[in-house]
Short mmCIF file of C-alpha atoms and ligand atoms in Angstrom, two decimals:
data_model
loop_
_atom_site.label_atom_id
_atom_site.label_comp_id
_atom_site.label_asym_id
_atom_site.label_seq_id
_atom_site.Cartn_x
_atom_site.Cartn_y
_atom_site.Cartn_z
CA MET A 11 -5.11 -2.29 23.20
CA ASP A 12 -4.61 -5.56 21.26
CA ILE A 13 -2.46 -4.56 18.29
CA TYR A 14 -0.73 -8.21 18.40
CA ALA A 15 -1.27 -11.58 19.49
CA GLN A 16 -0.31 -12.22 22.96
CA ASN A 17 2.35 -15.14 22.04
CA ILE A 18 4.22 -12.51 19.89
CA LEU A 19 4.39 -9.61 22.35
CA ASP A 20 5.61 -12.30 24.94
CA ARG A 21 8.27 -13.05 22.31
CA TYR A 22 9.13 -9.39 21.45
CA LYS A 23 9.83 -8.60 25.09
CA GLU A 24 10.99 -11.48 26.07
CA PRO A 25 12.80 -13.49 23.73
CA HIS A 26 14.83 -16.62 24.48
CA TYR A 27 17.34 -16.50 21.42
CA LYS A 28 18.59 -13.04 20.62
CA ASP A 29 21.90 -11.89 21.47
CA LYS A 30 22.90 -15.68 22.57
CA GLU A 31 26.84 -15.52 22.37
CA PHE A 32 27.82 -19.41 20.36
CA SER A 33 30.58 -19.76 17.63
CA ALA A 34 28.13 -20.40 15.08
CA GLU A 35 28.78 -22.32 12.13
CA ILE A 36 26.07 -20.05 9.63
CA THR A 37 25.92 -15.84 10.38
CA HIS A 38 24.53 -14.04 7.82
CA LYS A 39 23.04 -10.34 7.92
CA GLU A 40 19.76 -8.80 6.19
CA ALA A 41 18.38 -5.50 6.51
CA ASN A 42 14.56 -4.40 5.24
CA HIS A 43 15.10 -1.65 4.18
CA SER A 44 12.50 0.13 3.57
CA CYS A 45 11.81 0.68 7.52
CA GLY A 46 15.25 0.09 8.52
CA ASP A 47 15.33 -3.29 10.34
CA VAL A 48 18.32 -5.25 10.25
CA ILE A 49 18.43 -9.09 11.54
CA GLU A 50 21.73 -11.19 11.90
CA THR A 51 20.49 -15.17 12.61
CA SER A 52 23.45 -17.53 14.09
CA ILE A 53 23.16 -20.90 13.33
CA THR A 54 24.94 -24.39 13.63
CA PRO A 55 21.92 -26.85 12.45
CA LYS A 56 20.89 -29.20 15.29
CA GLU A 57 22.65 -27.43 18.00
CA ALA A 58 22.53 -23.74 18.47
CA TYR A 59 20.18 -21.08 17.69
CA GLY A 60 20.59 -17.28 17.63
CA PHE A 61 19.58 -14.05 16.56
CA SER A 62 21.03 -9.71 16.64
CA GLY A 63 19.33 -6.81 15.52
CA GLN A 64 16.47 -4.90 15.87
CA GLY A 65 13.12 -4.29 14.26
CA CYS A 66 9.44 -3.70 15.10
CA ALA A 67 7.45 -6.70 17.43
CA ILE A 68 6.70 -8.70 14.44
CA SER A 69 10.08 -9.21 13.30
CA MET A 70 12.09 -9.37 16.19
CA ALA A 71 9.11 -11.87 16.90
CA SER A 72 9.53 -14.13 14.35
CA ALA A 73 13.32 -14.56 14.58
CA ASP A 74 12.77 -15.41 17.95
CA MET A 75 10.10 -17.97 17.07
CA LEU A 76 12.46 -19.61 13.93
CA GLY A 77 14.94 -20.93 16.92
CA ASP A 78 12.26 -23.44 17.71
CA LEU A 79 10.88 -24.60 14.27
CA THR A 80 14.63 -25.19 13.16
CA GLU A 81 15.61 -26.81 16.28
CA ASP A 82 15.75 -30.55 14.94
CA MET A 83 15.86 -29.48 11.27
CA ASP A 84 19.28 -29.81 9.11
CA GLU A 85 20.09 -27.14 6.23
CA ASN A 86 18.20 -28.61 3.87
CA GLU A 87 14.96 -28.81 5.35
CA ILE A 88 15.32 -25.17 6.61
CA LEU A 89 15.80 -24.10 3.15
CA LYS A 90 12.32 -25.99 2.45
CA ILE A 91 10.47 -23.24 4.83
CA ALA A 92 8.36 -21.45 3.42
CA LYS A 93 6.73 -18.22 3.52
CA ALA A 94 2.89 -19.97 4.72
CA ASP A 95 5.75 -22.36 8.00
CA VAL A 96 6.10 -18.39 9.09
CA PHE A 97 2.90 -17.28 8.95
CA GLU A 98 1.50 -20.52 10.07
CA MET A 99 4.47 -20.52 13.29
CA LEU A 100 3.65 -16.60 14.22
CA GLY A 101 -0.87 -17.82 14.30
CA ILE A 102 -1.67 -14.21 13.35
CA ASP A 103 -2.73 -12.60 10.22
CA ILE A 104 0.18 -11.42 8.03
CA SER A 105 -0.75 -8.01 5.94
CA LEU A 106 0.60 -7.34 3.05
CA ARG A 107 2.67 -4.26 4.96
CA ARG A 108 4.27 -6.60 7.50
CA SER A 109 5.04 -9.77 5.17
CA LYS A 110 8.83 -8.60 4.91
CA CYS A 111 8.66 -7.69 8.74
CA ALA A 112 7.94 -11.52 9.52
CA LEU A 113 10.18 -12.85 6.69
CA LEU A 114 13.74 -11.27 7.47
CA ALA A 115 15.15 -13.71 9.77
CA LEU A 116 13.87 -16.73 7.56
CA LEU A 117 16.03 -14.64 4.59
CA ALA A 118 19.06 -14.02 6.57
CA LEU A 119 18.88 -18.06 8.11
CA GLN A 120 18.64 -19.28 4.46
CA ASN A 121 20.61 -17.15 2.82
CA GLY A 122 23.08 -17.91 5.12
CA ILE A 123 23.60 -21.16 3.92
CA LEU A 124 22.94 -20.37 0.22
CA GLU A 125 25.96 -18.42 0.94
CA LYS A 126 28.19 -20.90 2.89
CA ARG A 127 27.23 -23.18 -0.53
CA GLY A 128 28.14 -20.50 -2.97
CA GLU A 129 24.80 -20.83 -4.58
CA LYS A 130 22.58 -17.61 -5.23
CA LEU A 131 20.92 -15.66 -2.41
CA LYS A 132 16.96 -15.65 -2.18
CA THR A 133 15.03 -12.05 -2.53
CA TRP A 134 11.57 -11.32 -1.46
CA THR A 135 10.71 -12.15 -4.88
CA ASP A 136 11.51 -16.06 -4.18
CA TYR A 137 8.36 -15.03 -1.40
CA HIS A 138 6.30 -13.64 -3.98
CA ILE A 139 5.97 -10.55 -1.88
CA MET B 14 -13.81 26.18 10.47
CA ASP B 15 -14.40 23.00 8.62
CA PHE B 16 -12.30 22.04 5.79
CA LYS B 17 -13.06 18.60 6.49
CA LYS B 18 -16.37 18.63 4.60
CA ASP B 19 -14.38 19.67 1.07
CA PHE B 20 -12.67 16.22 1.17
CA PRO B 21 -15.21 13.13 0.21
CA ILE B 22 -13.47 10.40 1.81
CA PHE B 23 -14.18 11.68 5.08
CA GLY B 24 -17.44 10.99 4.12
CA LYS B 25 -17.36 7.78 3.09
CA ARG B 26 -15.16 5.92 6.30
CA ASP B 27 -14.35 6.36 8.92
CA LEU B 28 -10.88 7.72 8.95
CA VAL B 29 -8.27 10.02 10.96
CA TYR B 30 -5.38 11.33 7.61
CA LEU B 31 -2.33 12.34 9.60
CA ASP B 32 -0.11 11.32 6.37
CA SER B 33 -0.75 14.59 3.89
CA ALA B 34 3.27 14.93 3.73
CA ALA B 35 3.25 11.21 1.57
CA THR B 36 -0.02 12.20 -0.37
CA ALA B 37 -2.83 14.65 0.52
CA GLN B 38 -6.31 14.11 0.42
CA LYS B 39 -8.47 15.63 -2.83
CA PRO B 40 -11.18 17.58 -2.37
CA GLN B 41 -14.90 17.55 -4.38
CA ALA B 42 -13.91 20.56 -6.59
CA VAL B 43 -10.44 18.31 -8.35
CA LEU B 44 -12.72 15.03 -8.38
CA ASP B 45 -15.57 16.94 -9.77
CA ALA B 46 -12.74 18.36 -12.53
CA ILE B 47 -11.61 15.21 -13.71
CA THR B 48 -14.87 13.53 -14.27
CA GLU B 49 -16.05 16.44 -16.05
CA TYR B 50 -12.76 16.67 -18.12
CA TYR B 51 -13.54 12.48 -18.71
CA THR B 52 -17.52 12.06 -19.33
CA HIS B 53 -17.53 15.77 -21.41
CA PHE B 54 -14.93 16.52 -23.46
CA ASN B 55 -11.94 13.61 -23.47
CA SER B 56 -9.49 13.61 -26.41
CA ASN B 57 -5.89 13.93 -27.15
CA ILE B 58 -4.64 17.13 -27.34
CA HIS B 59 -2.87 19.39 -29.57
CA ARG B 60 -3.61 16.56 -32.50
CA GLY B 61 -6.01 17.15 -34.83
CA PRO B 62 -8.55 19.65 -36.18
CA ASN B 63 -11.46 19.30 -34.78
CA PHE B 64 -13.56 20.76 -31.93
CA LEU B 65 -13.02 18.06 -28.79
CA SER B 66 -9.69 18.08 -29.24
CA GLU B 67 -9.92 21.67 -29.25
CA GLU B 68 -11.49 22.01 -25.37
CA ALA B 69 -8.63 19.43 -24.11
CA THR B 70 -6.14 21.48 -25.21
CA VAL B 71 -7.78 24.84 -23.90
CA ALA B 72 -8.52 22.80 -20.97
CA TYR B 73 -4.65 21.43 -20.42
CA GLU B 74 -3.10 24.64 -21.84
CA ASP B 75 -5.08 26.88 -19.13
CA ALA B 76 -3.71 24.79 -16.29
CA ARG B 77 -0.38 25.82 -17.33
CA ARG B 78 -1.05 28.87 -17.05
CA VAL B 79 -3.07 28.41 -13.73
CA THR B 80 0.15 26.58 -12.75
CA ALA B 81 2.54 29.25 -13.80
CA ASP B 82 0.38 32.06 -12.24
CA PHE B 83 0.38 30.35 -9.08
CA ILE B 84 4.13 30.30 -8.62
CA HIS B 85 4.49 34.02 -10.38
CA ALA B 86 6.34 32.58 -13.16
CA GLU B 87 6.41 35.65 -15.75
CA ASN B 88 6.14 32.70 -18.70
CA LYS B 89 3.37 29.74 -18.74
CA HIS B 90 5.84 27.63 -21.34
CA GLU B 91 8.30 27.60 -18.70
CA ILE B 92 5.70 25.65 -16.77
CA ILE B 93 6.81 21.58 -17.90
CA PHE B 94 4.18 18.97 -16.98
CA THR B 95 5.99 16.02 -15.55
CA ARG B 96 4.79 13.00 -13.59
CA ASN B 97 5.83 14.37 -10.13
CA THR B 98 8.80 16.12 -8.73
CA THR B 99 10.41 12.63 -8.93
CA GLU B 100 10.54 13.14 -12.51
CA SER B 101 10.88 16.63 -12.49
CA ILE B 102 14.36 16.41 -11.10
CA ASN B 103 15.42 13.40 -13.55
CA LEU B 104 14.62 15.88 -16.25
CA VAL B 105 16.61 18.37 -15.16
CA ALA B 106 19.54 16.36 -14.18
CA ARG B 107 19.73 14.77 -17.52
CA SER B 108 18.98 17.46 -19.53
CA LEU B 109 21.55 19.14 -18.23
CA GLU B 110 24.34 16.19 -18.54
CA SER B 111 26.18 17.96 -21.05
CA GLN B 112 26.55 20.75 -19.78
CA PHE B 113 28.93 19.31 -16.70
CA GLN B 114 32.38 18.24 -16.56
CA LYS B 115 34.35 15.62 -13.83
CA GLY B 116 35.40 17.85 -10.92
CA ASP B 117 32.16 20.12 -11.20
CA GLU B 118 30.52 20.73 -7.70
CA ILE B 119 26.65 20.00 -7.20
CA LEU B 120 25.73 21.45 -3.62
CA LEU B 121 22.82 19.07 -1.87
CA SER B 122 21.93 18.99 1.55
CA LYS B 123 21.69 16.59 3.83
CA LEU B 124 17.95 17.23 4.21
CA GLU B 125 17.34 15.67 0.93
CA HIS B 126 14.76 13.16 -0.58
CA HIS B 127 16.15 10.56 -2.15
CA SER B 128 14.43 12.26 -5.09
CA ASN B 129 17.24 15.27 -4.84
CA ILE B 130 19.62 12.99 -4.18
CA VAL B 131 19.67 10.08 -6.65
CA PRO B 132 19.53 11.65 -10.00
CA TRP B 133 22.63 13.94 -8.65
CA LEU B 134 24.47 10.81 -8.43
CA GLN B 135 23.56 9.01 -11.40
CA LEU B 136 25.28 12.92 -13.24
CA SER B 137 27.90 11.99 -10.92
CA GLU B 138 28.44 8.70 -11.77
CA LYS B 139 28.03 9.46 -15.64
CA THR B 140 30.17 12.98 -15.75
CA GLY B 141 32.51 12.49 -13.13
CA VAL B 142 31.06 15.70 -11.16
CA ASN B 143 31.22 15.72 -6.91
CA ILE B 144 28.26 15.59 -4.87
CA LYS B 145 28.87 17.59 -1.39
CA TYR B 146 26.07 18.18 1.03
CA ILE B 147 25.41 21.06 3.35
CA PRO B 148 25.70 19.60 6.59
CA ILE B 149 22.98 20.10 9.75
CA ASP B 150 22.79 20.60 13.40
CA SER B 151 20.97 18.89 15.95
CA GLU B 152 17.82 19.88 15.36
CA GLY B 153 18.35 19.62 11.25
CA ARG B 154 18.74 23.36 10.67
CA LEU B 155 21.52 23.61 7.76
CA GLU B 156 24.83 24.71 8.85
CA PHE B 157 25.16 26.99 5.64
CA ALA B 158 28.92 28.51 4.78
CA GLU B 159 29.35 30.24 2.08
CA GLU B 160 32.67 28.12 1.55
CA LEU B 161 30.54 25.25 0.89
CA ILE B 162 30.05 27.39 -2.59
CA ASN B 163 32.78 28.16 -4.70
CA GLU B 164 33.70 28.41 -8.54
CA LYS B 165 33.28 24.61 -9.43
CA THR B 166 30.13 24.69 -7.40
CA ARG B 167 27.73 24.91 -11.28
CA LEU B 168 24.15 23.59 -9.48
CA VAL B 169 23.02 23.80 -5.78
CA ALA B 170 19.81 21.71 -5.50
CA ILE B 171 18.11 22.18 -2.42
CA THR B 172 14.46 21.19 -0.71
CA ALA B 173 12.33 24.48 0.90
CA MET B 174 11.26 22.31 3.74
CA ASN B 175 12.08 18.56 4.89
CA ASN B 176 9.58 15.64 4.53
CA SER B 177 10.47 13.97 8.61
CA LEU B 178 12.07 17.38 10.21
CA ALA B 179 9.85 19.43 9.23
CA VAL B 180 12.46 21.40 8.47
CA MET B 181 12.19 24.46 6.27
CA PRO B 182 15.90 26.54 5.67
CA GLU B 183 16.46 29.80 5.11
CA LEU B 184 16.87 29.56 1.38
CA GLU B 185 18.06 33.44 0.94
CA PRO B 186 21.30 33.70 1.95
CA ILE B 187 22.49 30.48 0.04
CA ILE B 188 20.52 31.57 -3.52
CA LYS B 189 22.89 34.28 -3.19
CA VAL B 190 25.97 32.80 -2.68
CA ALA B 191 25.24 30.37 -5.08
CA HIS B 192 24.41 33.32 -8.04
CA SER B 193 27.56 35.06 -7.09
CA LYS B 194 29.98 32.55 -7.91
CA ASN B 195 27.00 31.81 -11.10
CA ALA B 196 25.73 28.35 -9.78
CA LEU B 197 22.62 27.34 -10.68
CA VAL B 198 19.98 26.67 -7.91
CA LEU B 199 17.04 24.13 -7.70
CA VAL B 200 14.37 24.15 -5.03
CA ASP B 201 12.25 21.43 -3.87
CA VAL B 202 9.11 23.14 -3.07
CA ALA B 203 7.55 18.86 -3.06
CA GLN B 204 6.60 19.82 0.74
CA SER B 205 6.69 23.46 1.69
CA ILE B 206 4.08 24.63 -1.54
CA VAL B 207 0.80 23.43 0.18
CA HIS B 208 1.86 25.58 3.40
CA GLN B 209 3.43 28.85 1.70
CA GLU B 210 3.33 30.48 -1.22
CA VAL B 211 6.08 30.20 -3.76
CA ASP B 212 7.23 32.95 -5.28
CA VAL B 213 9.58 32.12 -8.30
CA GLN B 214 10.19 36.14 -8.92
CA LYS B 215 11.17 36.86 -6.04
CA LEU B 216 12.85 33.86 -4.76
CA GLY B 217 15.13 34.59 -7.62
CA VAL B 218 16.21 30.93 -8.71
CA ASP B 219 16.73 28.90 -11.69
CA PHE B 220 14.39 25.74 -11.16
CA ILE B 221 11.28 24.84 -9.11
CA VAL B 222 9.93 21.36 -8.74
CA PHE B 223 6.84 20.08 -7.33
CA SER B 224 3.87 17.18 -7.48
CA GLY B 225 0.15 17.96 -7.21
CA HIS B 226 -0.73 15.02 -5.05
CA LYS B 227 1.15 16.97 -2.09
CA ILE B 228 -1.43 19.98 -2.45
CA TYR B 229 -4.79 18.35 -3.39
CA GLY B 230 -4.19 17.34 -6.77
CA PRO B 231 -4.25 14.35 -8.23
CA THR B 232 -1.17 11.85 -8.51
CA GLY B 233 0.48 11.73 -11.63
CA ILE B 234 0.90 14.95 -12.73
CA GLY B 235 4.21 16.69 -11.54
CA VAL B 236 5.84 19.83 -12.63
CA LEU B 237 8.87 21.67 -13.28
CA TRP B 238 9.23 25.35 -13.71
CA GLY B 239 12.56 27.06 -15.39
CA ARG B 240 13.87 30.04 -16.35
CA THR B 241 13.31 30.53 -20.19
CA GLU B 242 16.95 30.93 -21.37
CA LEU B 243 17.54 28.00 -19.50
CA LEU B 244 15.13 25.73 -20.59
CA GLU B 245 16.49 26.63 -24.40
CA GLN B 246 19.85 25.21 -23.77
CA MET B 247 18.78 22.28 -22.19
CA GLU B 248 18.39 18.98 -24.12
CA PRO B 249 15.06 17.12 -24.70
CA PHE B 250 14.44 14.21 -21.89
CA LEU B 251 12.09 11.98 -23.73
CA GLY B 252 11.58 11.58 -27.63
CA GLY B 253 8.90 10.84 -29.17
CA GLY B 254 5.77 12.36 -30.04
CA SER B 255 4.65 16.47 -29.38
CA MET B 256 7.64 17.35 -28.46
CA ILE B 257 9.56 17.41 -32.10
CA ASN B 258 9.31 19.95 -34.48
CA GLU B 259 10.01 17.91 -37.53
CA VAL B 260 11.29 14.10 -38.10
CA PHE B 261 13.49 12.47 -40.78
CA GLU B 262 14.67 9.53 -41.14
CA ASP B 263 17.64 9.98 -39.09
CA HIS B 264 17.24 13.36 -37.17
CA PHE B 265 14.95 15.24 -35.67
CA THR B 266 14.47 18.66 -34.94
CA PRO B 267 12.81 19.36 -31.16
CA ALA B 268 10.13 21.15 -30.39
CA GLY B 269 9.79 24.74 -28.77
CA LEU B 270 8.96 25.55 -24.75
CA PRO B 271 7.38 23.54 -23.26
CA GLU B 272 6.85 20.81 -26.18
CA LYS B 273 10.05 20.04 -26.38
CA PHE B 274 9.73 18.10 -22.86
CA GLU B 275 6.47 16.79 -23.11
CA ALA B 276 7.07 13.72 -24.78
CA GLY B 277 4.02 11.86 -25.58
CA THR B 278 0.17 12.18 -24.72
CA PRO B 279 0.63 14.04 -21.13
CA ASN B 280 -1.39 13.63 -18.10
CA ILE B 281 -4.20 15.83 -19.27
CA ALA B 282 -6.99 14.70 -16.73
CA GLY B 283 -3.89 15.20 -13.82
CA ALA B 284 -3.17 18.65 -15.42
CA ILE B 285 -7.05 19.63 -15.54
CA GLY B 286 -7.28 18.46 -11.47
CA LEU B 287 -4.26 20.09 -10.73
CA LYS B 288 -5.50 23.19 -11.95
CA ALA B 289 -8.93 22.92 -9.36
CA ALA B 290 -6.58 21.94 -6.77
CA LEU B 291 -4.36 24.68 -7.11
CA GLN B 292 -8.06 26.93 -7.17
CA TYR B 293 -8.64 25.28 -4.07
CA VAL B 294 -5.71 26.54 -2.23
CA LEU B 295 -6.10 30.28 -3.09
CA ASP B 296 -9.76 30.52 -2.71
CA ILE B 297 -8.86 29.33 0.58
CA GLY B 298 -5.88 31.82 0.61
CA TYR B 299 -2.50 30.78 2.13
CA SER B 300 -2.37 33.54 5.04
CA LYS B 301 -5.34 31.52 6.34
CA ILE B 302 -4.32 28.45 5.59
CA HIS B 303 -0.86 29.18 7.88
CA LYS B 304 -2.29 30.58 10.23
CA TYR B 305 -4.62 27.40 10.93
CA GLU B 306 -1.41 25.12 10.46
CA LYS B 307 0.24 26.79 13.10
CA GLU B 308 -1.98 26.19 15.54
CA LEU B 309 -2.43 22.78 15.05
CA THR B 310 1.07 22.27 14.49
CA GLU B 311 1.21 24.19 18.02
CA TYR B 312 -1.22 21.93 19.15
CA LEU B 313 0.32 18.68 18.26
CA LEU B 314 3.84 19.91 19.55
CA GLY B 315 2.42 20.63 22.78
CA LYS B 316 0.62 17.14 23.03
CA LEU B 317 3.80 15.24 21.92
CA THR B 318 6.44 17.43 24.22
CA SER B 319 3.94 16.64 27.47
CA MET B 320 4.34 12.74 27.16
CA PRO B 321 7.99 11.62 28.74
CA TYR B 322 8.29 8.69 27.39
CA VAL B 323 7.98 10.48 23.26
CA GLU B 324 10.85 11.54 22.15
CA ILE B 325 10.47 14.28 19.03
CA ILE B 326 13.21 14.08 16.26
CA GLY B 327 13.90 17.44 14.53
CA PRO B 328 13.03 21.47 15.96
CA LYS B 329 10.19 21.37 18.73
CA ASP B 330 9.33 25.02 18.44
CA LEU B 331 7.41 26.16 15.53
CA LYS B 332 10.34 28.46 14.19
CA ASN B 333 10.37 28.04 10.42
CA ARG B 334 8.58 24.81 10.15
CA GLY B 335 5.87 22.98 8.51
CA SER B 336 3.45 20.58 10.05
CA LEU B 337 4.64 17.82 10.68
CA VAL B 338 6.06 16.27 13.61
CA SER B 339 8.41 12.94 13.72
CA PHE B 340 9.08 11.35 16.86
CA GLY B 341 9.84 8.07 18.86
CA ILE B 342 8.54 6.52 21.72
CA GLU B 343 10.60 4.38 24.23
CA GLY B 344 10.65 0.92 23.43
CA VAL B 345 8.12 0.96 20.66
CA HIS B 346 9.46 0.15 17.12
CA PRO B 347 8.31 2.97 14.49
CA HIS B 348 6.28 0.13 12.92
CA ASP B 349 4.45 -0.94 15.80
CA ILE B 350 3.58 2.73 16.63
CA ALA B 351 2.16 2.94 13.24
CA GLU B 352 0.44 -0.11 13.36
CA GLY B 353 -1.31 0.56 16.56
CA LEU B 354 -2.82 3.53 15.07
CA SER B 355 -3.61 1.74 12.15
CA GLN B 356 -5.49 -0.52 14.07
CA GLN B 357 -7.78 2.67 15.27
CA ASN B 358 -8.63 3.86 12.03
CA ILE B 359 -5.71 6.79 12.21
CA VAL B 360 -3.18 6.93 9.15
CA ILE B 361 0.56 8.05 10.03
CA ARG B 362 3.97 6.98 7.92
CA ALA B 363 7.01 5.07 9.89
CA GLY B 364 9.96 5.04 8.50
CA HIS B 365 13.00 6.39 6.86
CA HIS B 366 10.59 8.79 4.19
CA CYS B 367 12.87 8.14 1.88
CA ASN B 368 15.40 10.28 4.01
CA GLN B 369 18.30 8.01 4.78
CA VAL B 370 20.89 10.37 4.34
CA LEU B 371 19.47 12.23 6.97
CA MET B 372 18.13 9.14 9.62
CA ASP B 373 22.28 8.16 8.63
CA HIS B 374 22.62 11.38 10.64
CA TYR B 375 21.22 10.62 13.65
CA GLY B 376 21.68 6.79 13.05
CA LEU B 377 17.77 6.32 13.45
CA PRO B 378 16.59 3.70 11.80
CA GLY B 379 13.32 5.44 11.00
CA THR B 380 10.72 7.67 13.07
CA ALA B 381 6.99 8.12 13.11
CA ARG B 382 5.65 10.73 11.58
CA ILE B 383 2.46 12.48 11.86
CA SER B 384 1.90 15.12 8.88
CA LEU B 385 -1.14 17.63 8.90
CA ALA B 386 -3.05 19.12 6.61
CA LEU B 387 -6.30 21.85 6.10
CA TYR B 388 -8.75 19.38 6.79
CA ASN B 389 -7.30 17.76 10.59
CA THR B 390 -8.49 18.82 13.78
CA GLU B 391 -7.44 18.84 17.39
CA GLU B 392 -10.01 16.22 17.90
CA ASP B 393 -7.40 13.87 14.78
CA ILE B 394 -4.87 15.14 17.17
CA ASP B 395 -6.49 14.03 20.35
CA LYS B 396 -7.27 10.65 18.84
CA ALA B 397 -3.75 10.10 17.74
CA VAL B 398 -1.98 11.27 21.07
CA LYS B 399 -4.99 8.87 22.77
CA THR B 400 -3.67 5.68 21.31
CA LEU B 401 0.08 6.28 20.91
CA GLU B 402 -0.58 6.27 24.94
CA GLU B 403 -2.06 2.96 24.88
CA THR B 404 0.59 1.79 22.67
CA HIS B 405 3.80 2.99 24.84
CA LYS B 406 1.21 1.12 27.84
CA TYR B 407 1.06 -1.57 25.84
CA PHE B 408 4.37 -2.19 24.55
CA ASN B 409 6.19 -1.32 27.88
C1 PLP C 501 10.87 16.98 -0.10
C2 PLP C 501 10.06 16.18 -1.20
N1 PLP C 501 10.86 16.47 -2.24
C3 PLP C 501 10.37 14.83 -3.47
C4 PLP C 501 9.14 14.16 -2.94
C5 PLP C 501 8.93 13.12 -3.93
O1 PLP C 501 7.48 12.82 -4.54
P1 PLP C 501 6.96 12.69 -5.75
O2 PLP C 501 7.17 11.10 -5.14
O3 PLP C 501 5.84 13.21 -6.02
O4 PLP C 501 8.30 12.30 -6.79
C6 PLP C 501 9.23 13.70 -1.85
C7 PLP C 501 8.02 13.36 -1.53
O5 PLP C 501 7.96 12.74 -0.38
C8 PLP C 501 9.21 15.21 -0.71
O6 PLP C 501 9.01 14.86 0.18
#
């Protein structure tokens, strides 16, 4: 049996950034109510990243891998991350039914920045799903 | 017993379908009835004095008669065709609105599907009625107490079978107390009607709602049954053609039952398909259905109970339950369980199943759910169980 690629399974089982404790500049929580997944991301851009929450393997792996992707990014660069970038980061085919799983952490990360700036938050339609 | 051969989808692809509580597959008889309508006598009903419209009207009204007989309704005009259970409940909530006042109470249960919660919450926002819930125990069984119904209770709306735990509550005591306090009773038989006969006379309720698609019929056709005197007092739901008697520039008079509640061109093909589905069920007979599904459910429960890392959510025995089982697997998210099965062409549901109030009660984000129907076999269950074993191994 091989449900997901090995990289996804590895990051799900042994995440690098899960429940990391630090005092973050930006913290934000988003939920996917249709499946009950919740992710809270914490970030101080260019310094530290962490997340907490519960979800399926794809949502958790995606939240974890975003830590690597955003390592050297400032706020504006993080806001520019698109759906395609996340799918490429995951390196597997993401079906329509799993798109929200893959993007939940990005939604939390980007909305944290938008909230801090007092700007309009993103919704799923902004990712065209 | 091979019911699978009646359902053409299983001949078209490699499929183990364990999600009938979401929607059931359709037998050939239903597909034939729909095709027959569209290819032989497609036309609008109740409109126009011509032979084609006459044939369509006769078929549509015959579907209403068969539906009425199916649930032992006295009058065929008490059957209102809607789109689904959800629309049927909304129809009742909206059409009764003017009869509710601030401070009135509506009693639901924690087992209700969102479709039997949200329309009442909307009614509450508009009128100030209070919504209360019958609590449940750790297995999801209702903890009904007479005191939950009082002089202020105007309506009790309750499911005959919950769609994530399979619980079939004992309705008689609730109906008895409700009627002794002059409260109306609506029963949502969306899940139960495919497994267990509904007899509105024996039940002694006021409204019954269900969807065609969960009882082997097409999507887009639903049923509301209500007692004549209640339907007559209720205001029309949607406005437009068919539901009127006369229309003037500044007012209209509504049509009689059932047209009053069927505005616009209805789902004619859907009603005809539903009739074929109900006849399919009648031809097999509920006692055979019940016996077969009970055996399958027992088999499934036995398999799942023997897997130490599987946690069954809801009742673990066969008492007052339907043929579905919710469960979790240690260390595996419900979505990942469904994904693993999906890759083996096995279809189940994972999530909160439109039962968020219930899931919150258990503190669960969701469950994986296997639901069984006539066309399932022990072999289907064996295939699913084998994949569940592999999925557990894969993640642990
Ligand atoms: C118990 C129950 N009530 C109501 C519904 C709603 O049915 P529909 O979506 O066809 O309106 C469902 C569907 O899952 C259900 O299981």
